[in-house]
Structures are given as structure tokens and as C-alpha cells.
Amino acid sequence: MALNGVFDLLQENVKKPRFCKSLPLGENWKSKSMRIIPEEFVRSAHGAFEHRLVFSVSWGNSWQVWLHRDKNGLFMEEEDWNEFVDDNLLCPDDILLFTHEDTTFTEVRIYKKDYRFFKQVITAPLPPQVLNPKPKAPSSAPPGFARFASASASASRARQSSSPVQNPEQYLVNPQNPYFVKTLSKKIDVLYVNQEVIQRYGLKFGPHLSLVRYLLPGEKHEAVIKIYRNAPCFNRWAAICKKYNKKEGDSVVCELERSSGVVTAVRVHFVDE
């Protein structure tokens, strides 16, 4: 489909409010200008949504996006929009077509450039693969060198995977609860539970967008579970990190609370510096 063909879709089924987003020169998908909801779209929806939208895509995933209004218009919350951008690996040439379906629900079609044409993305995008071929021992290496190199690499991986927190079990409220140590990276939009932890404890999670809670000293924060490429995660994590002034490189102990075998809460323990 040529570029004009994408915009021609705006004329289809004019009964449904819709708008397009594409990147202007010098902007990126996380710029504030990309988070604005067009006023014409808001008016044509006749007040169907005020505080939030739910974006859905053709392969079944969905994102809850909270809204706020300032003097310049109606904007999507930065954390929610950035999560949508990251999850869908948006690129500079992409085009998004938003169609209001019902109340808070909005369909999002993602088009990616393929030579001179644009194709709609109909399956979850996969992250680029990084090739990391296994190094070979030089032919002039002495006997046993390859075995020594392999053992060194294994030891190095063991050191890298070791917990940055000494005796994390001391922070647990219930020593029988599953837990993992999270060291913050630059990307903190969501809190992922990796497959190693899931398999070790046989963890089960509720369906996509089911309610969970962050449990912190003296307070609780509601969140939802999101399932992305079969990997469960909890949203609203950036807000927790920001409130407690946690930065890249800091570590926390995440203790998982379960009910009837299903994870219902994450008890966050801040590690003493």
C-alpha cells in the first residue's frame, strides 16, 4: 500500500472517529507532540472517553493509556505511551492509524515501510536479533586451551548472573514466598518476571490486564498484569521507581504474593545501601 493509500483509510467508515500519526522531521515517537490526542477526534467521540483509552492491535495485545489535559490539549501519560512505543518497536517511517471502536476502546493499525510501500503489521513485532557467534580457539593454541576458555566463560557467566544483593532472603516477609532481585536498567516502564524465576517456582499469572498490587511500606499501589510475547510483567513500575527515587543500577528484592497459586501482588523491598 502506498502512502496515499494509508491516508485513504481515513475516509473508510466515516462513522468511526479516527486519526493518523506519523513522525514530523526532527521528532521521535517519545516526543511530547506525539502524545497529544487530536481535539477533532475527542469531539467526534462525543465524550465516550475522558480519562483513559485502551489501544488494541490485530494480534490481540492491548494497552491501557491514561490521559490528562493541560492548557495545550489532551495528552497520553508519558509512561503509558512510551510503553506502547517500546512494545511495538516503532520506527521513524512507521504510520499509526487510530480508530475509535467503542467507549474507551480504540483500534491501532501499525504500518511499516517496505521499499516504496507500507504494509500493515499483523503479528507481534520481534526484537532485532544480535548475532554473537561462539569464539573459536586459535589453531596455534596449546592443548587444553579450548577447555580452559569454556570453563572461564562459564565462570564469568556465573559471576554475572549472581545476585547483586547479599542474602536477599533476609528481606522476605514470608521465607516460603517466591522472590527475585531486580537491578534497575534505563528502561523501567514495566517490571518483568523472567522465565527462570517462573520455572523455578512454577508461577502462574492471571490473564492480560488482570489486577495486581505493589505492596510497599505502609501503602499499596494498583497495577495490571500485561502479557507480551508470553512474558508476564506489571505496569506502573516507573511511577514506583520515581516516587522512591530509585535509579539505574539500584537493586530491589521483589517478593511475590500468591492466592490459590496465582500471583496477586509484588511486595517490594528496598535494599539497604
PDB file of C-alpha atoms in Angstrom:
ATOM      1  CA  MET A   1       0.000   0.000   0.000  1.00  0.00           C
ATOM      2  CA  ALA A   2       1.387   3.398  -0.988  1.00  0.00           C
ATOM      3  CA  LEU A   3       1.456   6.293   1.487  1.00  0.00           C
ATOM      4  CA  ASN A   4      -1.648   7.849  -0.067  1.00  0.00           C
ATOM      5  CA  GLY A   5      -3.415   4.517   0.363  1.00  0.00           C
ATOM      6  CA  VAL A   6      -2.832   4.614   4.122  1.00  0.00           C
ATOM      7  CA  PHE A   7      -4.364   8.048   4.420  1.00  0.00           C
ATOM      8  CA  ASP A   8      -7.259   6.987   2.172  1.00  0.00           C
ATOM      9  CA  LEU A   9      -8.222   4.626   5.004  1.00  0.00           C
ATOM     10  CA  LEU A  10      -9.276   7.716   6.931  1.00  0.00           C
ATOM     11  CA  GLN A  11     -12.178   8.011   4.539  1.00  0.00           C
ATOM     12  CA  GLU A  12     -13.413   4.479   5.251  1.00  0.00           C
ATOM     13  CA  ASN A  13     -16.416   4.163   7.550  1.00  0.00           C
ATOM     14  CA  VAL A  14     -16.540   7.836   8.489  1.00  0.00           C
ATOM     15  CA  LYS A  15     -18.974   6.996  11.264  1.00  0.00           C
ATOM     16  CA  LYS A  16     -15.995   5.881  13.373  1.00  0.00           C
ATOM     17  CA  PRO A  17     -13.690   8.677  14.599  1.00  0.00           C
ATOM     18  CA  ARG A  18     -10.090   8.139  13.527  1.00  0.00           C
ATOM     19  CA  PHE A  19      -6.749   9.869  13.100  1.00  0.00           C
ATOM     20  CA  CYS A  20      -3.219   9.127  11.887  1.00  0.00           C
ATOM     21  CA  LYS A  21       0.165   9.667  13.487  1.00  0.00           C
ATOM     22  CA  SER A  22       3.477   9.825  11.627  1.00  0.00           C
ATOM     23  CA  LEU A  23       6.769  11.410  12.651  1.00  0.00           C
ATOM     24  CA  PRO A  24       7.480  15.005  11.616  1.00  0.00           C
ATOM     25  CA  LEU A  25      11.070  15.894  10.790  1.00  0.00           C
ATOM     26  CA  GLY A  26      13.229  16.170  13.917  1.00  0.00           C
ATOM     27  CA  GLU A  27      10.757  14.396  16.217  1.00  0.00           C
ATOM     28  CA  ASN A  28      10.749  10.887  17.704  1.00  0.00           C
ATOM     29  CA  TRP A  29       7.910   8.686  18.885  1.00  0.00           C
ATOM     30  CA  LYS A  30       8.505   9.628  22.522  1.00  0.00           C
ATOM     31  CA  SER A  31       8.294  13.378  21.893  1.00  0.00           C
ATOM     32  CA  LYS A  32       5.503  15.122  23.781  1.00  0.00           C
ATOM     33  CA  SER A  33       3.933  16.193  20.486  1.00  0.00           C
ATOM     34  CA  MET A  34       3.307  12.516  19.653  1.00  0.00           C
ATOM     35  CA  ARG A  35       1.299  12.015  22.867  1.00  0.00           C
ATOM     36  CA  ILE A  36      -1.432  14.524  22.039  1.00  0.00           C
ATOM     37  CA  ILE A  37      -4.949  13.341  21.173  1.00  0.00           C
ATOM     38  CA  PRO A  38      -6.431  15.498  18.358  1.00  0.00           C
ATOM     39  CA  GLU A  39      -9.328  17.632  19.559  1.00  0.00           C
ATOM     40  CA  GLU A  40     -11.377  16.722  16.492  1.00  0.00           C
ATOM     41  CA  PHE A  41     -11.072  13.071  17.475  1.00  0.00           C
ATOM     42  CA  VAL A  42     -12.164  13.891  21.044  1.00  0.00           C
ATOM     43  CA  ARG A  43     -15.179  15.873  19.845  1.00  0.00           C
ATOM     44  CA  SER A  44     -16.283  13.273  17.308  1.00  0.00           C
ATOM     45  CA  ALA A  45     -16.273  10.582  20.028  1.00  0.00           C
ATOM     46  CA  HIS A  46     -18.946  12.630  21.871  1.00  0.00           C
ATOM     47  CA  GLY A  47     -17.405  12.252  25.324  1.00  0.00           C
ATOM     48  CA  ALA A  48     -17.051   8.474  25.130  1.00  0.00           C
ATOM     49  CA  PHE A  49     -13.698   8.710  26.898  1.00  0.00           C
ATOM     50  CA  GLU A  50     -12.349  11.271  29.333  1.00  0.00           C
ATOM     51  CA  HIS A  51      -9.577   9.771  31.420  1.00  0.00           C
ATOM     52  CA  ARG A  52      -8.261   6.731  29.561  1.00  0.00           C
ATOM     53  CA  LEU A  53      -8.131   4.783  26.305  1.00  0.00           C
ATOM     54  CA  VAL A  54      -7.425   1.113  25.630  1.00  0.00           C
ATOM     55  CA  PHE A  55      -5.360   0.541  22.490  1.00  0.00           C
ATOM     56  CA  SER A  56      -5.770  -2.850  20.816  1.00  0.00           C
ATOM     57  CA  VAL A  57      -3.838  -4.300  17.866  1.00  0.00           C
ATOM     58  CA  SER A  58      -4.625  -7.024  15.352  1.00  0.00           C
ATOM     59  CA  TRP A  59      -2.702  -9.790  17.172  1.00  0.00           C
ATOM     60  CA  GLY A  60      -4.728  -9.374  20.370  1.00  0.00           C
ATOM     61  CA  ASN A  61      -2.463  -7.335  22.662  1.00  0.00           C
ATOM     62  CA  SER A  62      -3.837  -4.240  24.350  1.00  0.00           C
ATOM     63  CA  TRP A  63      -2.520  -1.293  26.361  1.00  0.00           C
ATOM     64  CA  GLN A  64      -4.344   0.887  28.875  1.00  0.00           C
ATOM     65  CA  VAL A  65      -3.346   4.512  28.309  1.00  0.00           C
ATOM     66  CA  TRP A  66      -4.297   7.143  30.872  1.00  0.00           C
ATOM     67  CA  LEU A  67      -4.989  10.705  29.718  1.00  0.00           C
ATOM     68  CA  HIS A  68      -4.525  14.147  31.216  1.00  0.00           C
ATOM     69  CA  ARG A  69      -5.426  17.604  29.977  1.00  0.00           C
ATOM     70  CA  ASP A  70      -3.397  20.774  30.178  1.00  0.00           C
ATOM     71  CA  LYS A  71      -3.674  24.170  28.508  1.00  0.00           C
ATOM     72  CA  ASN A  72      -2.305  22.750  25.257  1.00  0.00           C
ATOM     73  CA  GLY A  73      -4.749  19.864  24.896  1.00  0.00           C
ATOM     74  CA  LEU A  74      -5.428  16.248  25.863  1.00  0.00           C
ATOM     75  CA  PHE A  75      -2.285  14.122  26.261  1.00  0.00           C
ATOM     76  CA  MET A  76      -1.492  10.470  26.875  1.00  0.00           C
ATOM     77  CA  GLU A  77       0.529   9.789  30.024  1.00  0.00           C
ATOM     78  CA  GLU A  78       4.216   9.578  29.141  1.00  0.00           C
ATOM     79  CA  GLU A  79       4.802   6.212  30.849  1.00  0.00           C
ATOM     80  CA  ASP A  80       1.861   4.531  29.090  1.00  0.00           C
ATOM     81  CA  TRP A  81       2.656   5.933  25.656  1.00  0.00           C
ATOM     82  CA  ASN A  82       6.365   5.085  25.927  1.00  0.00           C
ATOM     83  CA  GLU A  83       5.437   1.530  26.864  1.00  0.00           C
ATOM     84  CA  PHE A  84       3.283   1.263  23.725  1.00  0.00           C
ATOM     85  CA  VAL A  85       6.135   2.663  21.600  1.00  0.00           C
ATOM     86  CA  ASP A  86       8.700   0.245  23.068  1.00  0.00           C
ATOM     87  CA  ASP A  87       6.461  -2.820  22.936  1.00  0.00           C
ATOM     88  CA  ASN A  88       5.725  -2.249  19.249  1.00  0.00           C
ATOM     89  CA  LEU A  89       9.293  -1.311  18.253  1.00  0.00           C
ATOM     90  CA  LEU A  90       8.099   1.803  16.429  1.00  0.00           C
ATOM     91  CA  CYS A  91      10.479   3.147  13.780  1.00  0.00           C
ATOM     92  CA  PRO A  92      10.794   6.634  12.198  1.00  0.00           C
ATOM     93  CA  ASP A  93       8.946   5.657   8.994  1.00  0.00           C
ATOM     94  CA  ASP A  94       6.007   3.942  10.723  1.00  0.00           C
ATOM     95  CA  ILE A  95       2.452   5.197  10.423  1.00  0.00           C
ATOM     96  CA  LEU A  96      -0.251   4.603  13.059  1.00  0.00           C
ATOM     97  CA  LEU A  97      -3.970   4.647  12.314  1.00  0.00           C
ATOM     98  CA  PHE A  98      -6.222   5.029  15.375  1.00  0.00           C
ATOM     99  CA  THR A  99      -9.938   4.125  15.096  1.00  0.00           C
ATOM    100  CA  HIS A 100     -12.363   4.656  17.969  1.00  0.00           C
ATOM    101  CA  GLU A 101     -14.438   1.480  18.324  1.00  0.00           C
ATOM    102  CA  ASP A 102     -16.496   1.799  21.497  1.00  0.00           C
ATOM    103  CA  THR A 103     -16.264   3.818  24.726  1.00  0.00           C
ATOM    104  CA  THR A 104     -12.585   3.660  25.727  1.00  0.00           C
ATOM    105  CA  PHE A 105     -11.580   1.062  23.120  1.00  0.00           C
ATOM    106  CA  THR A 106      -9.504   2.202  20.142  1.00  0.00           C
ATOM    107  CA  GLU A 107      -8.047   0.003  17.397  1.00  0.00           C
ATOM    108  CA  VAL A 108      -4.495   0.825  16.337  1.00  0.00           C
ATOM    109  CA  ARG A 109      -3.175  -0.297  12.965  1.00  0.00           C
ATOM    110  CA  ILE A 110       0.590  -0.127  12.543  1.00  0.00           C
ATOM    111  CA  TYR A 111       2.051   0.297   9.060  1.00  0.00           C
ATOM    112  CA  LYS A 112       5.745  -0.190   8.334  1.00  0.00           C
ATOM    113  CA  LYS A 113       7.573   0.934   5.215  1.00  0.00           C
ATOM    114  CA  ASP A 114       8.641  -1.779   2.778  1.00  0.00           C
ATOM    115  CA  TYR A 115      10.552  -0.117  -0.069  1.00  0.00           C
ATOM    116  CA  ARG A 116       8.054   2.353  -1.598  1.00  0.00           C
ATOM    117  CA  PHE A 117       5.016   0.812   0.045  1.00  0.00           C
ATOM    118  CA  PHE A 118       3.546   0.428   3.528  1.00  0.00           C
ATOM    119  CA  LYS A 119       2.392  -2.898   4.960  1.00  0.00           C
ATOM    120  CA  GLN A 120       0.145  -3.360   7.976  1.00  0.00           C
ATOM    121  CA  VAL A 121       1.766  -5.240  10.872  1.00  0.00           C
ATOM    122  CA  ILE A 122      -0.486  -8.167  11.770  1.00  0.00           C
ATOM    123  CA  THR A 123       1.750 -10.122  14.161  1.00  0.00           C
ATOM    124  CA  ALA A 124       3.690  -9.059  17.251  1.00  0.00           C
ATOM    125  CA  PRO A 125       6.993  -7.444  16.199  1.00  0.00           C
ATOM    126  CA  LEU A 126      10.126  -9.308  17.145  1.00  0.00           C
ATOM    127  CA  PRO A 127      13.197  -7.524  18.537  1.00  0.00           C
ATOM    128  CA  PRO A 128      16.258  -7.477  16.274  1.00  0.00           C
ATOM    129  CA  GLN A 129      18.495 -10.469  16.843  1.00  0.00           C
ATOM    130  CA  VAL A 130      22.055  -9.829  17.902  1.00  0.00           C
ATOM    131  CA  LEU A 131      24.475 -12.298  16.401  1.00  0.00           C
ATOM    132  CA  ASN A 132      27.067 -13.427  18.895  1.00  0.00           C
ATOM    133  CA  PRO A 133      28.975 -16.333  17.335  1.00  0.00           C
ATOM    134  CA  LYS A 134      30.840 -18.610  19.691  1.00  0.00           C
ATOM    135  CA  PRO A 135      34.559 -17.759  19.574  1.00  0.00           C
ATOM    136  CA  LYS A 136      36.861 -20.474  18.369  1.00  0.00           C
ATOM    137  CA  ALA A 137      40.222 -21.232  19.902  1.00  0.00           C
ATOM    138  CA  PRO A 138      43.078 -20.344  17.529  1.00  0.00           C
ATOM    139  CA  SER A 139      44.679 -23.283  15.780  1.00  0.00           C
ATOM    140  CA  SER A 140      48.002 -22.452  17.422  1.00  0.00           C
ATOM    141  CA  ALA A 141      46.507 -22.679  20.920  1.00  0.00           C
ATOM    142  CA  PRO A 142      48.176 -25.160  23.257  1.00  0.00           C
ATOM    143  CA  PRO A 143      46.397 -28.429  24.167  1.00  0.00           C
ATOM    144  CA  GLY A 144      43.534 -27.882  26.615  1.00  0.00           C
ATOM    145  CA  PHE A 145      43.133 -24.195  25.693  1.00  0.00           C
ATOM    146  CA  ALA A 146      39.578 -24.612  24.367  1.00  0.00           C
ATOM    147  CA  ARG A 147      38.503 -26.468  27.532  1.00  0.00           C
ATOM    148  CA  PHE A 148      40.081 -23.749  29.697  1.00  0.00           C
ATOM    149  CA  ALA A 149      38.366 -20.986  27.683  1.00  0.00           C
ATOM    150  CA  SER A 150      34.985 -22.724  28.016  1.00  0.00           C
ATOM    151  CA  ALA A 151      35.389 -23.109  31.786  1.00  0.00           C
ATOM    152  CA  SER A 152      36.415 -19.436  32.118  1.00  0.00           C
ATOM    153  CA  ALA A 153      33.384 -18.319  30.132  1.00  0.00           C
ATOM    154  CA  SER A 154      31.086 -20.429  32.336  1.00  0.00           C
ATOM    155  CA  ALA A 155      32.620 -18.937  35.465  1.00  0.00           C
ATOM    156  CA  SER A 156      32.193 -15.447  34.014  1.00  0.00           C
ATOM    157  CA  ARG A 157      28.507 -16.101  33.280  1.00  0.00           C
ATOM    158  CA  ALA A 158      28.029 -17.404  36.808  1.00  0.00           C
ATOM    159  CA  ARG A 159      29.525 -14.229  38.251  1.00  0.00           C
ATOM    160  CA  GLN A 160      27.347 -12.051  36.013  1.00  0.00           C
ATOM    161  CA  SER A 161      24.167 -13.912  36.967  1.00  0.00           C
ATOM    162  CA  SER A 162      24.876 -13.893  40.690  1.00  0.00           C
ATOM    163  CA  SER A 163      22.634 -11.731  42.817  1.00  0.00           C
ATOM    164  CA  PRO A 164      23.869  -8.176  43.430  1.00  0.00           C
ATOM    165  CA  VAL A 165      22.184  -8.356  46.864  1.00  0.00           C
ATOM    166  CA  GLN A 166      23.809 -10.309  49.667  1.00  0.00           C
ATOM    167  CA  ASN A 167      21.370 -12.715  51.355  1.00  0.00           C
ATOM    168  CA  PRO A 168      18.146 -11.392  49.731  1.00  0.00           C
ATOM    169  CA  GLU A 169      16.105 -13.885  51.807  1.00  0.00           C
ATOM    170  CA  GLN A 170      16.568 -11.641  54.852  1.00  0.00           C
ATOM    171  CA  TYR A 171      14.136  -9.105  53.355  1.00  0.00           C
ATOM    172  CA  LEU A 172      11.246 -11.529  52.835  1.00  0.00           C
ATOM    173  CA  VAL A 173       8.127 -11.304  54.970  1.00  0.00           C
ATOM    174  CA  ASN A 174       7.437 -14.976  54.293  1.00  0.00           C
ATOM    175  CA  PRO A 175      10.534 -17.112  53.578  1.00  0.00           C
ATOM    176  CA  GLN A 176       8.310 -19.541  51.630  1.00  0.00           C
ATOM    177  CA  ASN A 177       7.335 -16.910  49.056  1.00  0.00           C
ATOM    178  CA  PRO A 178       8.985 -16.841  45.631  1.00  0.00           C
ATOM    179  CA  TYR A 179      11.199 -13.829  45.013  1.00  0.00           C
ATOM    180  CA  PHE A 180      13.722 -12.329  42.635  1.00  0.00           C
ATOM    181  CA  VAL A 181      16.235  -9.488  42.727  1.00  0.00           C
ATOM    182  CA  LYS A 182      15.682  -6.675  40.237  1.00  0.00           C
ATOM    183  CA  THR A 183      18.542  -4.379  39.273  1.00  0.00           C
ATOM    184  CA  LEU A 184      17.174  -1.303  37.522  1.00  0.00           C
ATOM    185  CA  SER A 185      18.180  -0.541  33.945  1.00  0.00           C
ATOM    186  CA  LYS A 186      17.424   2.519  31.831  1.00  0.00           C
ATOM    187  CA  LYS A 187      14.087   1.011  30.750  1.00  0.00           C
ATOM    188  CA  ILE A 188      11.794   0.824  33.783  1.00  0.00           C
ATOM    189  CA  ASP A 189       8.337   1.146  32.183  1.00  0.00           C
ATOM    190  CA  VAL A 190       7.291  -2.292  33.417  1.00  0.00           C
ATOM    191  CA  LEU A 191       8.531  -4.904  35.884  1.00  0.00           C
ATOM    192  CA  TYR A 192       9.238  -8.170  34.078  1.00  0.00           C
ATOM    193  CA  VAL A 193       9.312 -11.615  35.680  1.00  0.00           C
ATOM    194  CA  ASN A 194      11.853 -13.649  33.745  1.00  0.00           C
ATOM    195  CA  GLN A 195      11.314 -17.231  32.645  1.00  0.00           C
ATOM    196  CA  GLU A 196      13.958 -18.610  35.004  1.00  0.00           C
ATOM    197  CA  VAL A 197      12.015 -17.324  38.021  1.00  0.00           C
ATOM    198  CA  ILE A 198       8.698 -18.540  36.585  1.00  0.00           C
ATOM    199  CA  GLN A 199      10.044 -22.050  36.007  1.00  0.00           C
ATOM    200  CA  ARG A 200      11.892 -22.246  39.332  1.00  0.00           C
ATOM    201  CA  TYR A 201       8.734 -21.571  41.353  1.00  0.00           C
ATOM    202  CA  GLY A 202       6.109 -22.823  38.905  1.00  0.00           C
ATOM    203  CA  LEU A 203       4.477 -19.377  38.882  1.00  0.00           C
ATOM    204  CA  LYS A 204       1.008 -18.777  37.471  1.00  0.00           C
ATOM    205  CA  PHE A 205      -0.442 -15.401  36.482  1.00  0.00           C
ATOM    206  CA  GLY A 206      -3.898 -14.047  35.791  1.00  0.00           C
ATOM    207  CA  PRO A 207      -4.989 -13.070  32.258  1.00  0.00           C
ATOM    208  CA  HIS A 208      -3.827  -9.969  30.413  1.00  0.00           C
ATOM    209  CA  LEU A 209      -4.880  -6.754  32.238  1.00  0.00           C
ATOM    210  CA  SER A 210      -5.899  -8.567  35.428  1.00  0.00           C
ATOM    211  CA  LEU A 211      -5.403  -6.625  38.659  1.00  0.00           C
ATOM    212  CA  VAL A 212      -2.274  -6.940  40.822  1.00  0.00           C
ATOM    213  CA  ARG A 213      -0.814  -4.775  43.598  1.00  0.00           C
ATOM    214  CA  TYR A 214       2.535  -3.378  44.588  1.00  0.00           C
ATOM    215  CA  LEU A 215       2.958  -3.686  48.356  1.00  0.00           C
ATOM    216  CA  LEU A 216       5.317  -1.119  49.872  1.00  0.00           C
ATOM    217  CA  PRO A 217       5.963   0.025  53.437  1.00  0.00           C
ATOM    218  CA  GLY A 218       2.647   1.448  54.639  1.00  0.00           C
ATOM    219  CA  GLU A 219       0.941   1.658  51.244  1.00  0.00           C
ATOM    220  CA  LYS A 220      -0.429  -0.241  48.238  1.00  0.00           C
ATOM    221  CA  HIS A 221      -0.478   0.660  44.553  1.00  0.00           C
ATOM    222  CA  GLU A 222      -2.743  -0.980  41.991  1.00  0.00           C
ATOM    223  CA  ALA A 223      -1.380  -2.171  38.648  1.00  0.00           C
ATOM    224  CA  VAL A 224      -2.278  -4.670  35.943  1.00  0.00           C
ATOM    225  CA  ILE A 225      -0.558  -7.719  34.505  1.00  0.00           C
ATOM    226  CA  LYS A 226       0.451  -7.457  30.890  1.00  0.00           C
ATOM    227  CA  ILE A 227       1.400 -10.445  28.769  1.00  0.00           C
ATOM    228  CA  TYR A 228       3.832  -9.599  25.993  1.00  0.00           C
ATOM    229  CA  ARG A 229       5.272 -12.405  23.847  1.00  0.00           C
ATOM    230  CA  ASN A 230       4.308 -14.862  26.627  1.00  0.00           C
ATOM    231  CA  ALA A 231       6.307 -12.828  29.170  1.00  0.00           C
ATOM    232  CA  PRO A 232       4.265 -11.515  32.145  1.00  0.00           C
ATOM    233  CA  CYS A 233       5.035  -8.083  33.543  1.00  0.00           C
ATOM    234  CA  PHE A 234       3.472  -5.452  35.818  1.00  0.00           C
ATOM    235  CA  ASN A 235       2.839  -1.882  34.660  1.00  0.00           C
ATOM    236  CA  ARG A 236       3.185   1.325  36.751  1.00  0.00           C
ATOM    237  CA  TRP A 237       6.719   0.297  37.714  1.00  0.00           C
ATOM    238  CA  ALA A 238       8.235   3.603  36.560  1.00  0.00           C
ATOM    239  CA  ALA A 239       5.950   5.515  38.943  1.00  0.00           C
ATOM    240  CA  ILE A 240       7.132   3.376  41.887  1.00  0.00           C
ATOM    241  CA  CYS A 241      10.804   3.913  40.996  1.00  0.00           C
ATOM    242  CA  LYS A 242      10.281   7.636  40.592  1.00  0.00           C
ATOM    243  CA  LYS A 243       8.404   8.028  43.887  1.00  0.00           C
ATOM    244  CA  TYR A 244      11.131   6.244  45.843  1.00  0.00           C
ATOM    245  CA  ASN A 245      13.966   7.871  43.891  1.00  0.00           C
ATOM    246  CA  LYS A 246      15.331   4.611  42.518  1.00  0.00           C
ATOM    247  CA  LYS A 247      17.840   4.964  39.691  1.00  0.00           C
ATOM    248  CA  GLU A 248      19.658   2.833  37.159  1.00  0.00           C
ATOM    249  CA  GLY A 249      21.902   0.345  38.945  1.00  0.00           C
ATOM    250  CA  ASP A 250      19.828   0.230  42.164  1.00  0.00           C
ATOM    251  CA  SER A 251      18.577  -3.191  43.270  1.00  0.00           C
ATOM    252  CA  VAL A 252      15.338  -4.202  44.976  1.00  0.00           C
ATOM    253  CA  VAL A 253      14.003  -7.533  46.215  1.00  0.00           C
ATOM    254  CA  CYS A 254      10.622  -8.439  44.727  1.00  0.00           C
ATOM    255  CA  GLU A 255       8.631 -10.894  46.863  1.00  0.00           C
ATOM    256  CA  LEU A 256       5.631 -12.411  45.094  1.00  0.00           C
ATOM    257  CA  GLU A 257       2.373 -12.976  46.979  1.00  0.00           C
ATOM    258  CA  ARG A 258       0.023 -15.695  45.683  1.00  0.00           C
ATOM    259  CA  SER A 259      -3.623 -16.601  46.163  1.00  0.00           C
ATOM    260  CA  SER A 260      -4.835 -20.039  45.046  1.00  0.00           C
ATOM    261  CA  GLY A 261      -1.489 -20.443  43.315  1.00  0.00           C
ATOM    262  CA  VAL A 262      -1.829 -17.268  41.197  1.00  0.00           C
ATOM    263  CA  VAL A 263       0.431 -14.229  41.666  1.00  0.00           C
ATOM    264  CA  THR A 264      -1.661 -11.337  43.021  1.00  0.00           C
ATOM    265  CA  ALA A 265       0.898  -8.899  44.435  1.00  0.00           C
ATOM    266  CA  VAL A 266       4.544  -7.861  44.406  1.00  0.00           C
ATOM    267  CA  ARG A 267       5.986  -6.886  47.778  1.00  0.00           C
ATOM    268  CA  VAL A 268       8.860  -4.500  47.032  1.00  0.00           C
ATOM    269  CA  HIS A 269      11.769  -4.441  49.486  1.00  0.00           C
ATOM    270  CA  PHE A 270      14.316  -1.652  49.212  1.00  0.00           C
ATOM    271  CA  VAL A 271      17.832  -2.835  49.826  1.00  0.00           C
ATOM    272  CA  ASP A 272      19.881  -1.069  52.477  1.00  0.00           C
ATOM    273  CA  GLU A 273      22.735   0.790  50.877  1.00  0.00           C
TER     274      GLU A 273
END
